[in-house]
């Protein structure tokens, strides 16, 4: 029997193997990259040079599928510029939204596809508040805009995670 006849079986086996040995494979990849960093960087640069449109399209597709990653990276840059702690991750942001039941911390409105929750700094960056899970609450755009750089006028129901 040829390999072509068993393509689906092989794919299923590989998927199972990768799922069961994820840590081992990730460690192996990380070790290989650390030992061959310059070659890997050169290979990636060559790939980008040979297919810049494909790379751009791939990056655009990722950014469209994961807008929260770009938002978090931008917020981290802003906090680091001001030499403030910047440790919030995408997973922590999702946990914060879940803890607040996907509702605004100020008015209680529920997040929808048209009304996304934004990350509000309880203590604004300009007043020394960091970009950490302890200082971020979900807020609708309206409440976040009203608050701007001030401290909350009413006590905010902070959910401890």
Short mmCIF file of N, CA and C in Angstrom, two decimals:
data_model
loop_
_atom_site.label_atom_id
_atom_site.label_comp_id
_atom_site.label_asym_id
_atom_site.label_seq_id
_atom_site.Cartn_x
_atom_site.Cartn_y
_atom_site.Cartn_z
N UNK A 1 0.85 -1.19 0.00
CA UNK A 1 0.00 0.00 0.00
C UNK A 1 0.88 1.23 0.00
N UNK A 2 0.53 2.17 -0.83
CA UNK A 2 1.34 3.38 -0.94
C UNK A 2 0.95 4.38 0.13
N UNK A 3 1.82 5.30 0.34
CA UNK A 3 1.60 6.35 1.33
C UNK A 3 0.38 7.20 0.95
N UNK A 4 0.18 7.43 -0.36
CA UNK A 4 -0.94 8.25 -0.83
C UNK A 4 -2.28 7.65 -0.44
N UNK A 5 -2.35 6.35 -0.35
CA UNK A 5 -3.61 5.68 -0.02
C UNK A 5 -3.99 5.89 1.45
N UNK A 6 -3.03 6.28 2.26
CA UNK A 6 -3.29 6.40 3.70
C UNK A 6 -3.07 7.83 4.22
N UNK A 7 -3.27 8.80 3.37
CA UNK A 7 -3.01 10.19 3.75
C UNK A 7 -3.83 10.59 4.97
N UNK A 8 -5.10 10.27 4.99
CA UNK A 8 -5.96 10.67 6.11
C UNK A 8 -5.56 9.96 7.40
N UNK A 9 -5.19 8.69 7.31
CA UNK A 9 -4.74 7.96 8.50
C UNK A 9 -3.47 8.59 9.06
N UNK A 10 -2.55 8.94 8.17
CA UNK A 10 -1.28 9.54 8.59
C UNK A 10 -1.54 10.90 9.23
N UNK A 11 -2.43 11.69 8.64
CA UNK A 11 -2.77 13.00 9.22
C UNK A 11 -3.37 12.84 10.61
N UNK A 12 -4.27 11.88 10.76
CA UNK A 12 -4.91 11.64 12.06
C UNK A 12 -3.87 11.21 13.10
N UNK A 13 -2.97 10.30 12.68
CA UNK A 13 -1.91 9.85 13.59
C UNK A 13 -1.03 11.03 14.01
N UNK A 14 -0.61 11.85 13.04
CA UNK A 14 0.25 12.99 13.34
C UNK A 14 -0.44 13.97 14.28
N UNK A 15 -1.73 14.23 14.04
CA UNK A 15 -2.46 15.15 14.91
C UNK A 15 -2.52 14.61 16.34
N UNK A 16 -2.77 13.34 16.48
CA UNK A 16 -2.83 12.72 17.81
C UNK A 16 -1.46 12.77 18.49
N UNK A 17 -0.42 12.43 17.72
CA UNK A 17 0.93 12.45 18.28
C UNK A 17 1.30 13.85 18.75
N UNK A 18 1.03 14.85 17.93
CA UNK A 18 1.36 16.23 18.29
C UNK A 18 0.58 16.69 19.52
N UNK A 19 -0.67 16.30 19.62
CA UNK A 19 -1.48 16.67 20.78
C UNK A 19 -0.94 16.02 22.05
N UNK A 20 -0.52 14.75 21.95
CA UNK A 20 -0.04 14.03 23.13
C UNK A 20 1.37 14.42 23.54
N UNK A 21 2.16 14.94 22.60
CA UNK A 21 3.57 15.26 22.87
C UNK A 21 3.88 16.74 22.66
N UNK A 22 2.89 17.58 22.87
CA UNK A 22 3.04 19.01 22.61
C UNK A 22 4.24 19.62 23.35
N UNK A 23 4.34 19.36 24.66
CA UNK A 23 5.44 19.94 25.46
C UNK A 23 6.80 19.50 24.94
N UNK A 24 6.94 18.21 24.67
CA UNK A 24 8.20 17.66 24.18
C UNK A 24 8.59 18.31 22.85
N UNK A 25 7.61 18.42 21.95
CA UNK A 25 7.88 19.02 20.63
C UNK A 25 8.21 20.51 20.75
N UNK A 26 7.49 21.23 21.62
CA UNK A 26 7.78 22.65 21.82
C UNK A 26 9.18 22.86 22.39
N UNK A 27 9.56 22.01 23.33
CA UNK A 27 10.91 22.09 23.91
C UNK A 27 11.97 21.82 22.84
N UNK A 28 11.72 20.81 22.03
CA UNK A 28 12.66 20.48 20.95
C UNK A 28 12.80 21.65 19.96
N UNK A 29 11.65 22.25 19.59
CA UNK A 29 11.69 23.40 18.67
C UNK A 29 12.44 24.57 19.29
N UNK A 30 12.18 24.85 20.55
CA UNK A 30 12.83 25.98 21.23
C UNK A 30 14.34 25.75 21.33
N UNK A 31 14.74 24.53 21.63
CA UNK A 31 16.16 24.20 21.72
C UNK A 31 16.82 24.35 20.35
N UNK A 32 16.16 23.83 19.32
CA UNK A 32 16.71 23.94 17.96
C UNK A 32 16.86 25.41 17.57
N UNK A 33 15.83 26.21 17.86
CA UNK A 33 15.89 27.63 17.49
C UNK A 33 17.02 28.33 18.24
N UNK A 34 17.18 28.02 19.52
CA UNK A 34 18.25 28.64 20.30
C UNK A 34 19.62 28.28 19.76
N UNK A 35 19.78 27.03 19.30
CA UNK A 35 21.07 26.58 18.78
C UNK A 35 21.32 27.07 17.35
N UNK A 36 20.26 27.39 16.61
CA UNK A 36 20.41 27.78 15.20
C UNK A 36 19.72 29.12 14.92
N UNK A 37 19.79 30.03 15.86
CA UNK A 37 19.07 31.29 15.77
C UNK A 37 19.39 32.06 14.49
N UNK A 38 20.66 32.22 14.17
CA UNK A 38 21.03 33.02 13.00
C UNK A 38 20.55 32.37 11.70
N UNK A 39 20.66 31.04 11.60
CA UNK A 39 20.18 30.37 10.39
C UNK A 39 18.67 30.51 10.25
N UNK A 40 17.95 30.38 11.37
CA UNK A 40 16.49 30.52 11.33
C UNK A 40 16.08 31.93 10.95
N UNK A 41 16.78 32.92 11.48
CA UNK A 41 16.48 34.31 11.13
C UNK A 41 16.76 34.57 9.66
N UNK A 42 17.86 34.02 9.15
CA UNK A 42 18.20 34.18 7.74
C UNK A 42 17.14 33.51 6.86
N UNK A 43 16.68 32.31 7.27
CA UNK A 43 15.65 31.60 6.51
C UNK A 43 14.35 32.40 6.49
N UNK A 44 13.99 32.98 7.62
CA UNK A 44 12.76 33.78 7.69
C UNK A 44 12.89 35.04 6.83
N UNK A 45 14.05 35.68 6.88
CA UNK A 45 14.27 36.88 6.06
C UNK A 45 14.19 36.54 4.58
N UNK A 46 14.75 35.39 4.21
CA UNK A 46 14.70 34.96 2.81
C UNK A 46 13.26 34.71 2.38
N UNK A 47 12.50 34.06 3.24
CA UNK A 47 11.08 33.79 2.94
C UNK A 47 10.31 35.10 2.76
N UNK A 48 10.57 36.07 3.64
CA UNK A 48 9.90 37.37 3.53
C UNK A 48 10.30 38.08 2.24
N UNK A 49 11.59 37.99 1.86
CA UNK A 49 12.08 38.65 0.65
C UNK A 49 11.50 38.01 -0.61
N UNK A 50 11.35 36.69 -0.60
CA UNK A 50 10.84 35.98 -1.78
C UNK A 50 9.33 36.14 -1.95
N UNK A 51 8.61 36.35 -0.86
CA UNK A 51 7.16 36.41 -0.94
C UNK A 51 6.59 37.49 -0.02
N UNK A 52 6.93 38.77 -0.27
CA UNK A 52 6.45 39.82 0.65
C UNK A 52 4.94 39.96 0.68
N UNK A 53 4.28 39.76 -0.47
CA UNK A 53 2.81 39.88 -0.49
C UNK A 53 2.16 38.78 0.33
N UNK A 54 2.70 37.58 0.22
CA UNK A 54 2.16 36.46 0.99
C UNK A 54 2.33 36.67 2.49
N UNK A 55 3.49 37.18 2.87
CA UNK A 55 3.74 37.45 4.30
C UNK A 55 2.81 38.55 4.79
N UNK A 56 2.66 39.63 3.99
CA UNK A 56 1.76 40.72 4.36
C UNK A 56 0.33 40.22 4.52
N UNK A 57 -0.10 39.38 3.58
CA UNK A 57 -1.46 38.83 3.64
C UNK A 57 -1.63 37.96 4.88
N UNK A 58 -0.62 37.17 5.19
CA UNK A 58 -0.67 36.30 6.36
C UNK A 58 -0.76 37.12 7.65
N UNK A 59 0.04 38.17 7.73
CA UNK A 59 0.02 39.04 8.92
C UNK A 59 -1.33 39.75 9.03
N UNK A 60 -1.84 40.25 7.91
CA UNK A 60 -3.14 40.93 7.92
C UNK A 60 -4.26 39.99 8.36
N UNK A 61 -4.20 38.75 7.87
CA UNK A 61 -5.21 37.75 8.25
C UNK A 61 -5.16 37.48 9.75
N UNK A 62 -3.94 37.35 10.30
CA UNK A 62 -3.79 37.10 11.73
C UNK A 62 -4.32 38.29 12.54
N UNK A 63 -3.96 39.51 12.12
CA UNK A 63 -4.40 40.69 12.85
C UNK A 63 -5.92 40.83 12.84
N UNK A 64 -6.53 40.48 11.71
CA UNK A 64 -7.98 40.56 11.61
C UNK A 64 -8.64 39.52 12.52
N UNK A 65 -8.06 38.34 12.58
CA UNK A 65 -8.62 37.27 13.41
C UNK A 65 -8.36 37.48 14.90
N UNK A 66 -7.30 38.24 15.24
CA UNK A 66 -6.91 38.44 16.64
C UNK A 66 -6.67 39.91 16.94
N UNK A 67 -7.68 40.77 16.87
CA UNK A 67 -7.46 42.21 17.11
C UNK A 67 -7.01 42.51 18.54
N UNK A 68 -7.40 41.64 19.49
CA UNK A 68 -7.03 41.89 20.89
C UNK A 68 -5.52 41.81 21.10
N UNK A 69 -4.82 41.03 20.29
CA UNK A 69 -3.36 40.91 20.42
C UNK A 69 -2.71 42.24 20.07
N UNK A 70 -3.16 42.87 18.99
CA UNK A 70 -2.62 44.18 18.61
C UNK A 70 -2.92 45.23 19.66
N UNK A 71 -4.12 45.19 20.21
CA UNK A 71 -4.52 46.14 21.25
C UNK A 71 -3.62 45.99 22.48
N UNK A 72 -3.38 44.76 22.87
CA UNK A 72 -2.55 44.51 24.05
C UNK A 72 -1.11 44.92 23.79
N UNK A 73 -0.58 44.60 22.61
CA UNK A 73 0.80 44.99 22.29
C UNK A 73 0.96 46.51 22.30
N UNK A 74 -0.01 47.23 21.74
CA UNK A 74 0.05 48.70 21.73
C UNK A 74 0.01 49.25 23.16
N UNK A 75 -0.87 48.70 23.99
CA UNK A 75 -0.97 49.16 25.37
C UNK A 75 0.32 48.86 26.14
N UNK A 76 0.93 47.71 25.87
CA UNK A 76 2.20 47.38 26.52
C UNK A 76 3.28 48.40 26.14
N UNK A 77 3.34 48.73 24.85
CA UNK A 77 4.34 49.72 24.39
C UNK A 77 4.16 51.05 25.11
N UNK A 78 2.90 51.49 25.23
CA UNK A 78 2.62 52.77 25.90
C UNK A 78 3.06 52.73 27.36
N UNK A 79 2.76 51.63 28.05
CA UNK A 79 3.14 51.52 29.47
C UNK A 79 4.66 51.47 29.62
N UNK A 80 5.32 50.71 28.76
CA UNK A 80 6.78 50.60 28.85
C UNK A 80 7.46 51.92 28.54
N UNK A 81 6.87 52.70 27.62
CA UNK A 81 7.42 54.02 27.30
C UNK A 81 7.48 54.89 28.56
N UNK A 82 6.46 54.72 29.41
CA UNK A 82 6.40 55.50 30.65
C UNK A 82 7.06 54.75 31.82
N UNK A 83 7.75 53.68 31.51
CA UNK A 83 8.47 52.87 32.50
C UNK A 83 7.53 52.36 33.60
N UNK A 84 6.36 51.89 33.17
CA UNK A 84 5.38 51.33 34.08
C UNK A 84 5.29 49.82 33.83
N UNK A 85 4.83 49.05 34.81
CA UNK A 85 4.70 47.61 34.58
C UNK A 85 3.69 47.33 33.47
N UNK A 86 4.01 46.35 32.63
CA UNK A 86 3.14 45.98 31.51
C UNK A 86 3.13 44.46 31.39
N UNK A 87 2.26 43.82 32.16
CA UNK A 87 2.28 42.36 32.22
C UNK A 87 0.99 41.70 31.78
N UNK A 88 -0.03 42.46 31.40
CA UNK A 88 -1.31 41.86 31.02
C UNK A 88 -1.16 41.03 29.75
N UNK A 89 -1.73 39.83 29.77
CA UNK A 89 -1.71 38.94 28.60
C UNK A 89 -3.11 38.82 28.03
N UNK A 90 -3.21 38.27 26.84
CA UNK A 90 -4.51 38.04 26.21
C UNK A 90 -5.35 37.13 27.09
N UNK A 91 -4.74 36.09 27.65
CA UNK A 91 -5.47 35.14 28.49
C UNK A 91 -6.02 35.85 29.74
N UNK A 92 -5.21 36.73 30.34
CA UNK A 92 -5.67 37.45 31.52
C UNK A 92 -6.83 38.39 31.16
N UNK A 93 -6.73 39.06 30.01
CA UNK A 93 -7.80 39.95 29.57
C UNK A 93 -9.09 39.15 29.39
N UNK A 94 -9.00 37.99 28.77
CA UNK A 94 -10.19 37.15 28.58
C UNK A 94 -10.76 36.72 29.93
N UNK A 95 -9.88 36.39 30.89
CA UNK A 95 -10.33 36.00 32.23
C UNK A 95 -11.02 37.17 32.94
N UNK A 96 -10.50 38.38 32.76
CA UNK A 96 -11.11 39.57 33.37
C UNK A 96 -12.51 39.77 32.80
N UNK A 97 -12.64 39.68 31.47
CA UNK A 97 -13.96 39.85 30.85
C UNK A 97 -14.92 38.77 31.34
N UNK A 98 -14.44 37.55 31.48
CA UNK A 98 -15.31 36.47 31.97
C UNK A 98 -15.73 36.73 33.41
N UNK A 99 -14.80 37.21 34.23
CA UNK A 99 -15.11 37.49 35.63
C UNK A 99 -16.20 38.56 35.75
N UNK A 100 -16.21 39.50 34.82
CA UNK A 100 -17.22 40.56 34.80
C UNK A 100 -18.44 40.14 33.96
N UNK A 101 -18.48 38.87 33.56
CA UNK A 101 -19.58 38.32 32.75
C UNK A 101 -19.76 39.11 31.46
N UNK A 102 -18.65 39.54 30.88
CA UNK A 102 -18.63 40.30 29.62
C UNK A 102 -19.52 41.54 29.70
N UNK A 103 -19.44 42.22 30.85
CA UNK A 103 -20.21 43.45 31.07
C UNK A 103 -19.26 44.58 31.45
N UNK A 104 -19.70 45.80 31.15
CA UNK A 104 -18.94 47.00 31.52
C UNK A 104 -18.88 47.10 33.04
N UNK A 105 -17.71 47.41 33.57
CA UNK A 105 -17.53 47.52 35.03
C UNK A 105 -18.26 48.74 35.60
N UNK A 106 -18.59 49.72 34.75
CA UNK A 106 -19.19 50.96 35.23
C UNK A 106 -20.71 50.99 35.06
N UNK A 107 -21.20 50.65 33.87
CA UNK A 107 -22.65 50.74 33.64
C UNK A 107 -23.33 49.38 33.55
N UNK A 108 -22.56 48.29 33.41
CA UNK A 108 -23.12 46.96 33.38
C UNK A 108 -23.64 46.49 32.03
N UNK A 109 -23.46 47.31 30.97
CA UNK A 109 -23.93 46.89 29.64
C UNK A 109 -23.15 45.68 29.17
N UNK A 110 -23.86 44.76 28.52
CA UNK A 110 -23.26 43.52 28.05
C UNK A 110 -22.54 43.73 26.72
N UNK A 111 -21.40 43.05 26.56
CA UNK A 111 -20.64 43.11 25.32
C UNK A 111 -21.41 42.43 24.20
N UNK A 112 -21.43 43.06 23.03
CA UNK A 112 -22.04 42.47 21.84
C UNK A 112 -21.03 42.60 20.70
N UNK A 113 -21.40 42.07 19.52
CA UNK A 113 -20.51 42.22 18.36
C UNK A 113 -20.35 43.67 17.98
N UNK A 114 -21.39 44.47 18.19
CA UNK A 114 -21.33 45.90 17.84
C UNK A 114 -20.79 46.75 18.97
N UNK A 115 -20.91 46.28 20.22
CA UNK A 115 -20.42 47.04 21.37
C UNK A 115 -19.38 46.19 22.09
N UNK A 116 -18.12 46.32 21.65
CA UNK A 116 -17.03 45.56 22.26
C UNK A 116 -16.56 46.26 23.52
N UNK A 117 -16.10 45.47 24.46
CA UNK A 117 -15.54 46.04 25.68
C UNK A 117 -14.10 46.49 25.42
N UNK A 118 -13.75 47.62 26.03
CA UNK A 118 -12.38 48.11 25.92
C UNK A 118 -11.70 47.93 27.27
N UNK A 119 -10.39 48.04 27.25
CA UNK A 119 -9.62 47.90 28.48
C UNK A 119 -9.48 49.27 29.12
N UNK A 120 -10.01 49.41 30.32
CA UNK A 120 -9.90 50.68 31.02
C UNK A 120 -8.93 50.53 32.19
N UNK A 121 -8.02 51.47 32.30
CA UNK A 121 -7.08 51.48 33.43
C UNK A 121 -7.79 52.16 34.60
N UNK A 122 -7.97 51.45 35.69
CA UNK A 122 -8.61 52.04 36.88
C UNK A 122 -7.79 53.26 37.30
N UNK A 123 -6.49 53.08 37.42
CA UNK A 123 -5.57 54.21 37.63
C UNK A 123 -4.89 54.44 36.28
N UNK A 124 -5.16 55.56 35.61
CA UNK A 124 -4.63 55.77 34.26
C UNK A 124 -3.10 55.72 34.21
N UNK A 125 -2.58 55.39 33.03
CA UNK A 125 -1.13 55.36 32.84
C UNK A 125 -0.52 56.71 33.20
N UNK A 126 -1.22 57.78 32.86
CA UNK A 126 -0.69 59.13 33.12
C UNK A 126 -0.58 59.43 34.62
N UNK A 127 -1.29 58.65 35.44
CA UNK A 127 -1.23 58.85 36.89
C UNK A 127 -0.44 57.73 37.57
N UNK A 128 0.31 56.94 36.77
CA UNK A 128 1.19 55.93 37.34
C UNK A 128 0.62 54.53 37.43
N UNK A 129 -0.58 54.31 36.90
CA UNK A 129 -1.16 52.97 36.93
C UNK A 129 -0.55 52.11 35.83
N UNK A 130 -0.23 50.90 36.12
CA UNK A 130 0.41 50.02 35.15
C UNK A 130 -0.60 49.30 34.27
N UNK A 131 -0.07 48.58 33.30
CA UNK A 131 -0.88 47.77 32.40
C UNK A 131 -0.83 46.34 32.93
N UNK A 132 -1.50 46.14 34.08
CA UNK A 132 -1.50 44.86 34.77
C UNK A 132 -2.94 44.41 35.00
N UNK A 133 -3.12 43.14 35.27
CA UNK A 133 -4.48 42.63 35.46
C UNK A 133 -5.17 43.28 36.66
N UNK A 134 -4.41 43.74 37.62
CA UNK A 134 -5.00 44.37 38.79
C UNK A 134 -5.53 45.77 38.48
N UNK A 135 -5.07 46.37 37.40
CA UNK A 135 -5.43 47.75 37.08
C UNK A 135 -6.33 47.87 35.85
N UNK A 136 -6.75 46.76 35.28
CA UNK A 136 -7.57 46.79 34.07
C UNK A 136 -8.96 46.25 34.37
N UNK A 137 -9.98 46.97 33.91
CA UNK A 137 -11.36 46.50 33.99
C UNK A 137 -11.99 46.65 32.61
N UNK A 138 -12.99 45.83 32.29
CA UNK A 138 -13.67 45.99 31.02
C UNK A 138 -14.64 47.18 31.09
N UNK A 139 -14.65 47.98 30.04
CA UNK A 139 -15.55 49.13 29.99
C UNK A 139 -16.07 49.29 28.57
N UNK A 140 -17.32 49.69 28.45
CA UNK A 140 -17.84 49.99 27.13
C UNK A 140 -17.15 51.28 26.66
N UNK A 141 -17.16 51.50 25.36
CA UNK A 141 -16.45 52.66 24.81
C UNK A 141 -16.97 53.96 25.41
N UNK A 142 -18.27 54.04 25.63
CA UNK A 142 -18.89 55.24 26.18
C UNK A 142 -18.35 55.56 27.58
N UNK A 143 -18.36 54.57 28.47
CA UNK A 143 -17.87 54.78 29.84
C UNK A 143 -16.37 55.07 29.85
N UNK A 144 -15.62 54.36 29.02
CA UNK A 144 -14.18 54.57 28.96
C UNK A 144 -13.87 55.99 28.49
N UNK A 145 -14.62 56.46 27.50
CA UNK A 145 -14.41 57.82 26.99
C UNK A 145 -14.79 58.88 28.02
N UNK A 146 -15.87 58.64 28.76
CA UNK A 146 -16.29 59.61 29.79
C UNK A 146 -15.25 59.71 30.90
N UNK A 147 -14.70 58.58 31.29
CA UNK A 147 -13.73 58.56 32.38
C UNK A 147 -12.42 59.22 31.98
N UNK A 148 -11.99 59.00 30.74
CA UNK A 148 -10.74 59.53 30.19
C UNK A 148 -9.57 59.25 31.12
N UNK A 149 -8.87 60.28 31.60
CA UNK A 149 -7.67 60.07 32.43
C UNK A 149 -7.92 60.30 33.91
N UNK A 150 -9.20 60.37 34.29
CA UNK A 150 -9.49 60.60 35.70
C UNK A 150 -9.63 59.27 36.44
N UNK A 151 -9.64 59.36 37.74
CA UNK A 151 -9.91 58.18 38.55
C UNK A 151 -11.42 57.99 38.58
N UNK A 152 -11.91 56.77 38.79
CA UNK A 152 -13.37 56.57 38.79
C UNK A 152 -14.03 57.43 39.86
N UNK A 153 -15.16 58.07 39.49
CA UNK A 153 -15.87 58.93 40.46
C UNK A 153 -16.70 58.09 41.42
N UNK A 154 -17.16 56.93 40.96
CA UNK A 154 -17.91 56.02 41.81
C UNK A 154 -17.04 54.80 42.09
N UNK A 155 -17.25 54.15 43.22
CA UNK A 155 -16.47 52.93 43.47
C UNK A 155 -16.74 51.91 42.36
N UNK A 156 -15.68 51.33 41.85
CA UNK A 156 -15.80 50.34 40.79
C UNK A 156 -15.79 48.96 41.43
N UNK A 157 -16.68 48.10 40.95
CA UNK A 157 -16.72 46.73 41.46
C UNK A 157 -15.53 45.98 40.88
N UNK A 158 -14.42 45.96 41.59
CA UNK A 158 -13.25 45.25 41.12
C UNK A 158 -13.38 43.78 41.47
N UNK A 159 -13.20 42.96 40.49
CA UNK A 159 -13.27 41.52 40.69
C UNK A 159 -11.85 41.02 40.85
N UNK A 160 -11.56 40.40 41.97
CA UNK A 160 -10.22 39.89 42.21
C UNK A 160 -10.05 38.54 41.52
N UNK A 161 -9.00 38.42 40.74
CA UNK A 161 -8.76 37.16 40.02
C UNK A 161 -7.66 36.38 40.68
#
